[in-house]
Coordinates of C-alpha atoms in Angstrom, one line a residue:
X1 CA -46.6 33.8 -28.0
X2 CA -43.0 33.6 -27.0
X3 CA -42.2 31.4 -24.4
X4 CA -41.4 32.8 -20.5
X5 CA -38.7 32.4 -18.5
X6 CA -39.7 29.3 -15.8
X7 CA -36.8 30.5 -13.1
X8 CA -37.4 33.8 -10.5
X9 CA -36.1 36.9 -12.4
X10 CA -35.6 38.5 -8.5
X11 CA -32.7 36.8 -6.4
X12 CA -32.8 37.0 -2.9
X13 CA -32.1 40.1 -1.3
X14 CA -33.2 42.3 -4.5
X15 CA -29.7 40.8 -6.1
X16 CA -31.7 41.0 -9.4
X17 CA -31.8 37.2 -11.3
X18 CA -30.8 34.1 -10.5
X19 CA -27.9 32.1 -12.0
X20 CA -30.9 30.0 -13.3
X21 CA -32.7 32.8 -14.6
X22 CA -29.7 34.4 -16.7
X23 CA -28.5 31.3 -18.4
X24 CA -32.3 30.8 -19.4
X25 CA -32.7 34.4 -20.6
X26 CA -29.1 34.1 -22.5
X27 CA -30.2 30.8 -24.0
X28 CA -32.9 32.0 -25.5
X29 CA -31.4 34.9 -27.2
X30 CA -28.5 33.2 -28.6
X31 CA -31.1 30.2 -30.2
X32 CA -33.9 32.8 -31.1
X33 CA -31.0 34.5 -33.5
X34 CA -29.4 31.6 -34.4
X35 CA -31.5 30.1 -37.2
X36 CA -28.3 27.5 -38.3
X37 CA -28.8 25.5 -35.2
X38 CA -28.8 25.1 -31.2
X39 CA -26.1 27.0 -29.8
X40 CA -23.4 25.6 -27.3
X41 CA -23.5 25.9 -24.2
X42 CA -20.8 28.7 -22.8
X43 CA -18.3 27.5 -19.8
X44 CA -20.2 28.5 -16.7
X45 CA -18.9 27.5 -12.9
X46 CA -22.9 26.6 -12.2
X47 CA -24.1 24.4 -13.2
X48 CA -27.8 25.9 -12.9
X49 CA -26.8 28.6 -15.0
X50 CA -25.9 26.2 -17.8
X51 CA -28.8 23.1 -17.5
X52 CA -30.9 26.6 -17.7
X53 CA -29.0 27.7 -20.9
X54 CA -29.5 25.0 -22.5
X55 CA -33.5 25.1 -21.7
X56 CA -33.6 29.1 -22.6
X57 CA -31.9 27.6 -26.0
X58 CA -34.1 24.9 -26.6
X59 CA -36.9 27.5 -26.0
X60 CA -35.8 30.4 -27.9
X61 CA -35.2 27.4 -31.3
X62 CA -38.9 26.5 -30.9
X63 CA -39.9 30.4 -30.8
X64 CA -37.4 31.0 -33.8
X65 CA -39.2 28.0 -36.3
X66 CA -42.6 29.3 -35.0
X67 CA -42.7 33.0 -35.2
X68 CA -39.6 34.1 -36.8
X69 CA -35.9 34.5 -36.2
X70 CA -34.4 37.7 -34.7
X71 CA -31.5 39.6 -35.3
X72 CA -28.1 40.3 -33.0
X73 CA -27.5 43.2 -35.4
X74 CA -25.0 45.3 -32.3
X75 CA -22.6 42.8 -32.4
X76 CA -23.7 41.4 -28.9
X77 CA -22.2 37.2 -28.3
X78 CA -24.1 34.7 -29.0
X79 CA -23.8 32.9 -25.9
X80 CA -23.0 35.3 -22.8
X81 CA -25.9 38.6 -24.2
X82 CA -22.6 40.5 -24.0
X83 CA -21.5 43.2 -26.5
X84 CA -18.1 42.2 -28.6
X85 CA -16.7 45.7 -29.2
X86 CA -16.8 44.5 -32.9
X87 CA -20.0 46.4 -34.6
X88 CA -23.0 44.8 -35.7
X89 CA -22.7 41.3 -36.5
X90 CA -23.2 39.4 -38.5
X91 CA -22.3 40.9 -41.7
X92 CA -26.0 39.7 -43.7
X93 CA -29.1 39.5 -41.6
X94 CA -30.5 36.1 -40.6
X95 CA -34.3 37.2 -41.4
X96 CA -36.0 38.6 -43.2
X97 CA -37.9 41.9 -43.3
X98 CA -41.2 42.6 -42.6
X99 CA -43.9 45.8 -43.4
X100 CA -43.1 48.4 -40.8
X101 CA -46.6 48.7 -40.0
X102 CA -46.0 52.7 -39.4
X103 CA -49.0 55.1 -40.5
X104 CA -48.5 58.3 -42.2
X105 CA -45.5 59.9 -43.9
X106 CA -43.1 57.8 -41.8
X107 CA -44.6 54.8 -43.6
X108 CA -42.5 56.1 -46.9
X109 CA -39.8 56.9 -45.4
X110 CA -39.3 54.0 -43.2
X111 CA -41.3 50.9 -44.9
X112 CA -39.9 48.0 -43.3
X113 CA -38.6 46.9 -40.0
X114 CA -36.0 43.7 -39.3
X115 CA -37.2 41.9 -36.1
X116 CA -33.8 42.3 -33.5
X117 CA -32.9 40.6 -30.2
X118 CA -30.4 42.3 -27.7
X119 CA -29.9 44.5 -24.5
X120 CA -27.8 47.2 -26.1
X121 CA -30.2 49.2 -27.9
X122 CA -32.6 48.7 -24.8
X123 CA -30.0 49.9 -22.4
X124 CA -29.6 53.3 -23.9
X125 CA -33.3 53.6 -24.3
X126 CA -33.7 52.6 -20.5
X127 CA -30.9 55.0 -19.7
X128 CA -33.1 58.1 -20.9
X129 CA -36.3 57.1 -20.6
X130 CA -36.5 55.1 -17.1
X131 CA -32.9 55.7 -15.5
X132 CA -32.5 53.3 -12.3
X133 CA -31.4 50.0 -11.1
X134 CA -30.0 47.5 -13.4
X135 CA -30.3 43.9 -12.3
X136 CA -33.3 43.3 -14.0
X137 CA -33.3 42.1 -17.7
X138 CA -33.4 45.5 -20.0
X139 CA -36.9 44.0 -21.7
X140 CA -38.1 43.6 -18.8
X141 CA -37.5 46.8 -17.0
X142 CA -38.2 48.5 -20.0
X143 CA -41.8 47.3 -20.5
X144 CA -42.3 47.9 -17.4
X145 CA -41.9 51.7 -17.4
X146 CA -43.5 51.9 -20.4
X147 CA -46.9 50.6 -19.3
X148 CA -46.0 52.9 -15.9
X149 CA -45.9 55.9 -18.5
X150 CA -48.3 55.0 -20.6
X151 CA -46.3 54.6 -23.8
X152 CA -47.1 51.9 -26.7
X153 CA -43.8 52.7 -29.0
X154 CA -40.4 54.3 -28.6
X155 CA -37.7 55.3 -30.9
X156 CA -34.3 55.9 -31.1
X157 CA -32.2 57.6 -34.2
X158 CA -29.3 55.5 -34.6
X159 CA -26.1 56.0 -37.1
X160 CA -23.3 53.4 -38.1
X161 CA -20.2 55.7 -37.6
X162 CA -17.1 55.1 -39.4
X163 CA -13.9 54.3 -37.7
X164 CA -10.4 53.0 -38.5
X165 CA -9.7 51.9 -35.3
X166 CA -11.6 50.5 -31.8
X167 CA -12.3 53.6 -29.5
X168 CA -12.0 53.7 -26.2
X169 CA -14.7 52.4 -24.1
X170 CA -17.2 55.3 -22.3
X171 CA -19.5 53.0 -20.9
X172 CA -22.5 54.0 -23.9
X173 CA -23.7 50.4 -25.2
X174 CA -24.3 51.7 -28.7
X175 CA -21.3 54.5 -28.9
X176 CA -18.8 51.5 -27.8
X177 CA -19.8 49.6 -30.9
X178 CA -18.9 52.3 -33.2
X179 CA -22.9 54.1 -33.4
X180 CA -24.4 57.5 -33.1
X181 CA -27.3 57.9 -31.3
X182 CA -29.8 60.1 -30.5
X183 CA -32.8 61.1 -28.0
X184 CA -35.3 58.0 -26.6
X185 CA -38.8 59.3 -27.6
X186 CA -42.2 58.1 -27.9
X187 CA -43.1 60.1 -31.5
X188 CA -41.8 58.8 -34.6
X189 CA -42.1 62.2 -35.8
X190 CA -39.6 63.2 -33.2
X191 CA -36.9 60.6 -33.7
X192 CA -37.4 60.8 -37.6
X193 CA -36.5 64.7 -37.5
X194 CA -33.3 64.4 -35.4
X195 CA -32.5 61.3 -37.5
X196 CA -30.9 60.6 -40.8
X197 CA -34.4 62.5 -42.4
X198 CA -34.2 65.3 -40.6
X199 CA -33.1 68.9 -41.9
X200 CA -29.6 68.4 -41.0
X201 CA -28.8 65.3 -42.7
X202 CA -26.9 65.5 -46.0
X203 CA -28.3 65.9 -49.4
X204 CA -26.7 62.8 -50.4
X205 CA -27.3 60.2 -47.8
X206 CA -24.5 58.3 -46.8
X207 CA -24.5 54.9 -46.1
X208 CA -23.8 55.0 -42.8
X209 CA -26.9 56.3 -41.4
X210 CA -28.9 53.9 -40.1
X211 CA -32.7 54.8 -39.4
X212 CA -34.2 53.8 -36.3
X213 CA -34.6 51.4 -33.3
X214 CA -38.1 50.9 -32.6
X215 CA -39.1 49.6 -28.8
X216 CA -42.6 48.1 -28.7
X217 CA -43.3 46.1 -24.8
X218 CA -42.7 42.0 -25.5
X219 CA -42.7 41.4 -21.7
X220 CA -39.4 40.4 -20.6
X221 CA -37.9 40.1 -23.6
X222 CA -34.9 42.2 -24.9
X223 CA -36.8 42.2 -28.2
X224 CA -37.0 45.7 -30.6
X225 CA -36.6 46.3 -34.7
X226 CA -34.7 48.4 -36.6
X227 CA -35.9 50.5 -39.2
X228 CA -33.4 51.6 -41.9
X229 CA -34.4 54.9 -43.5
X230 CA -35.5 54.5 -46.9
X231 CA -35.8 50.4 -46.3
X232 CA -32.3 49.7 -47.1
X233 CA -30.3 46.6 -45.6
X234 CA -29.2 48.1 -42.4
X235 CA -25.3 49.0 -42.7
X236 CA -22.9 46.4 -40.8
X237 CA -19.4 46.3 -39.9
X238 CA -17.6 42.8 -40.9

């Protein structure tokens, strides 16, 4: 089992974490998707938020050498969880992929799944399925409303777009990194159909479309896999 976060996730006053809480949570996905070693510790004015980092890193290497490393794959940094305006990085994946685990005719179509770490994809996801306040950790917030709902599984239809040059930020975590999206649902069947399978993609696929993100509750952890359609390396910028 992963390991938790040891420091109150609600500050005082419903001001959402503590400074302890976020360097944890931000140490831990920068070590659990950084399989060439610890990362450093970012410049922080508190000093709980970085002891805390460097225990959320410590944490998230042991989870990495035990169950697996995870991917950063919307370009979000290393050591501050924030999105880089760059695309998906880096350019080759550092795991592996695994059987999808998906039943039916989705299980041709979308065979294998790369394990992912990162708010973005789990912002957009909250942002239609469970709209509302934002100081709690995405994972978090989002397992929560799933298990509120009812729902074991969403999915998202996602698409590298191409681009010459950096756009204009609109405040979409996912659009701002150069992505398509489509609608949060709880069918695969759903997602697949509006997504690069359905009738209104192209003959020829093009390399750009990506497949789709797949949510499944891990507690308070910003974790979720992509699922490329046809099993392909996911496409990446860089």
């Amino acid at each position: 089992m992963p390991q938790l976060n040891p420091f109150p996730h609600d500050g005082d006053g419903g001001l959402g974490p503590s400074a302890s809480a976020k360097g944890w949570h931000q140490g831990y996905i920068a070590a659990v998707s950084s399989p060439s070693g610890l990362p450093r510790t970012p410049p922080a004015r508190s000093t709980e938020f970085a002891d805390a980092f460097e225990l959320g890193a410590a944490a998230g290497r042991a989870d990495g050498l035990a169950e697996g490393w995870r991917w950063r794959y919307f370009g979000e940094d290393a050591r501050t969880g924030e999105e880089t305006g760059q695309g998906p990085q880096p350019a080759q994946s550092p795991v592996e992929p695994v059987d999808a685990g998906e039943g039916g005719p989705a299980r041709a179509a979308y065979p294998l799944a790369w394990h992912c770490v990162g708010a973005a994809a789990l912002r957009v996801l909250l942002e239609q399925f469970a709209p509302g306040s934002d100081r709690e950790f995405p994972g978090l917030r989002l397992g929560r409303a799933c298990a509120d709902k009812g729902v074991g599984r969403l999915y998202l239809p996602v698409r590298l777009v191409p681009r010459d040059a950096p756009v204009e930020s609109t405040g979409d975590p996912l659009g701002d990194q150069g992505f398509w999206h489509g609608t949060a649902t709880d069918s695969l069947a759903v997602a697949a159909a509006e997504g690069p399978d359905g009738p209104g993609a192209p003959v020829t696929r093009a390399p750009t479309f990506l497949g789709l993100v797949r949510y499944r509750p891990a507690g308070e952890h910003d974790f979720w896999d992509v699922l490329p359609a046809g099993g392909r390396m996911p496409p990446t910028r860089g």
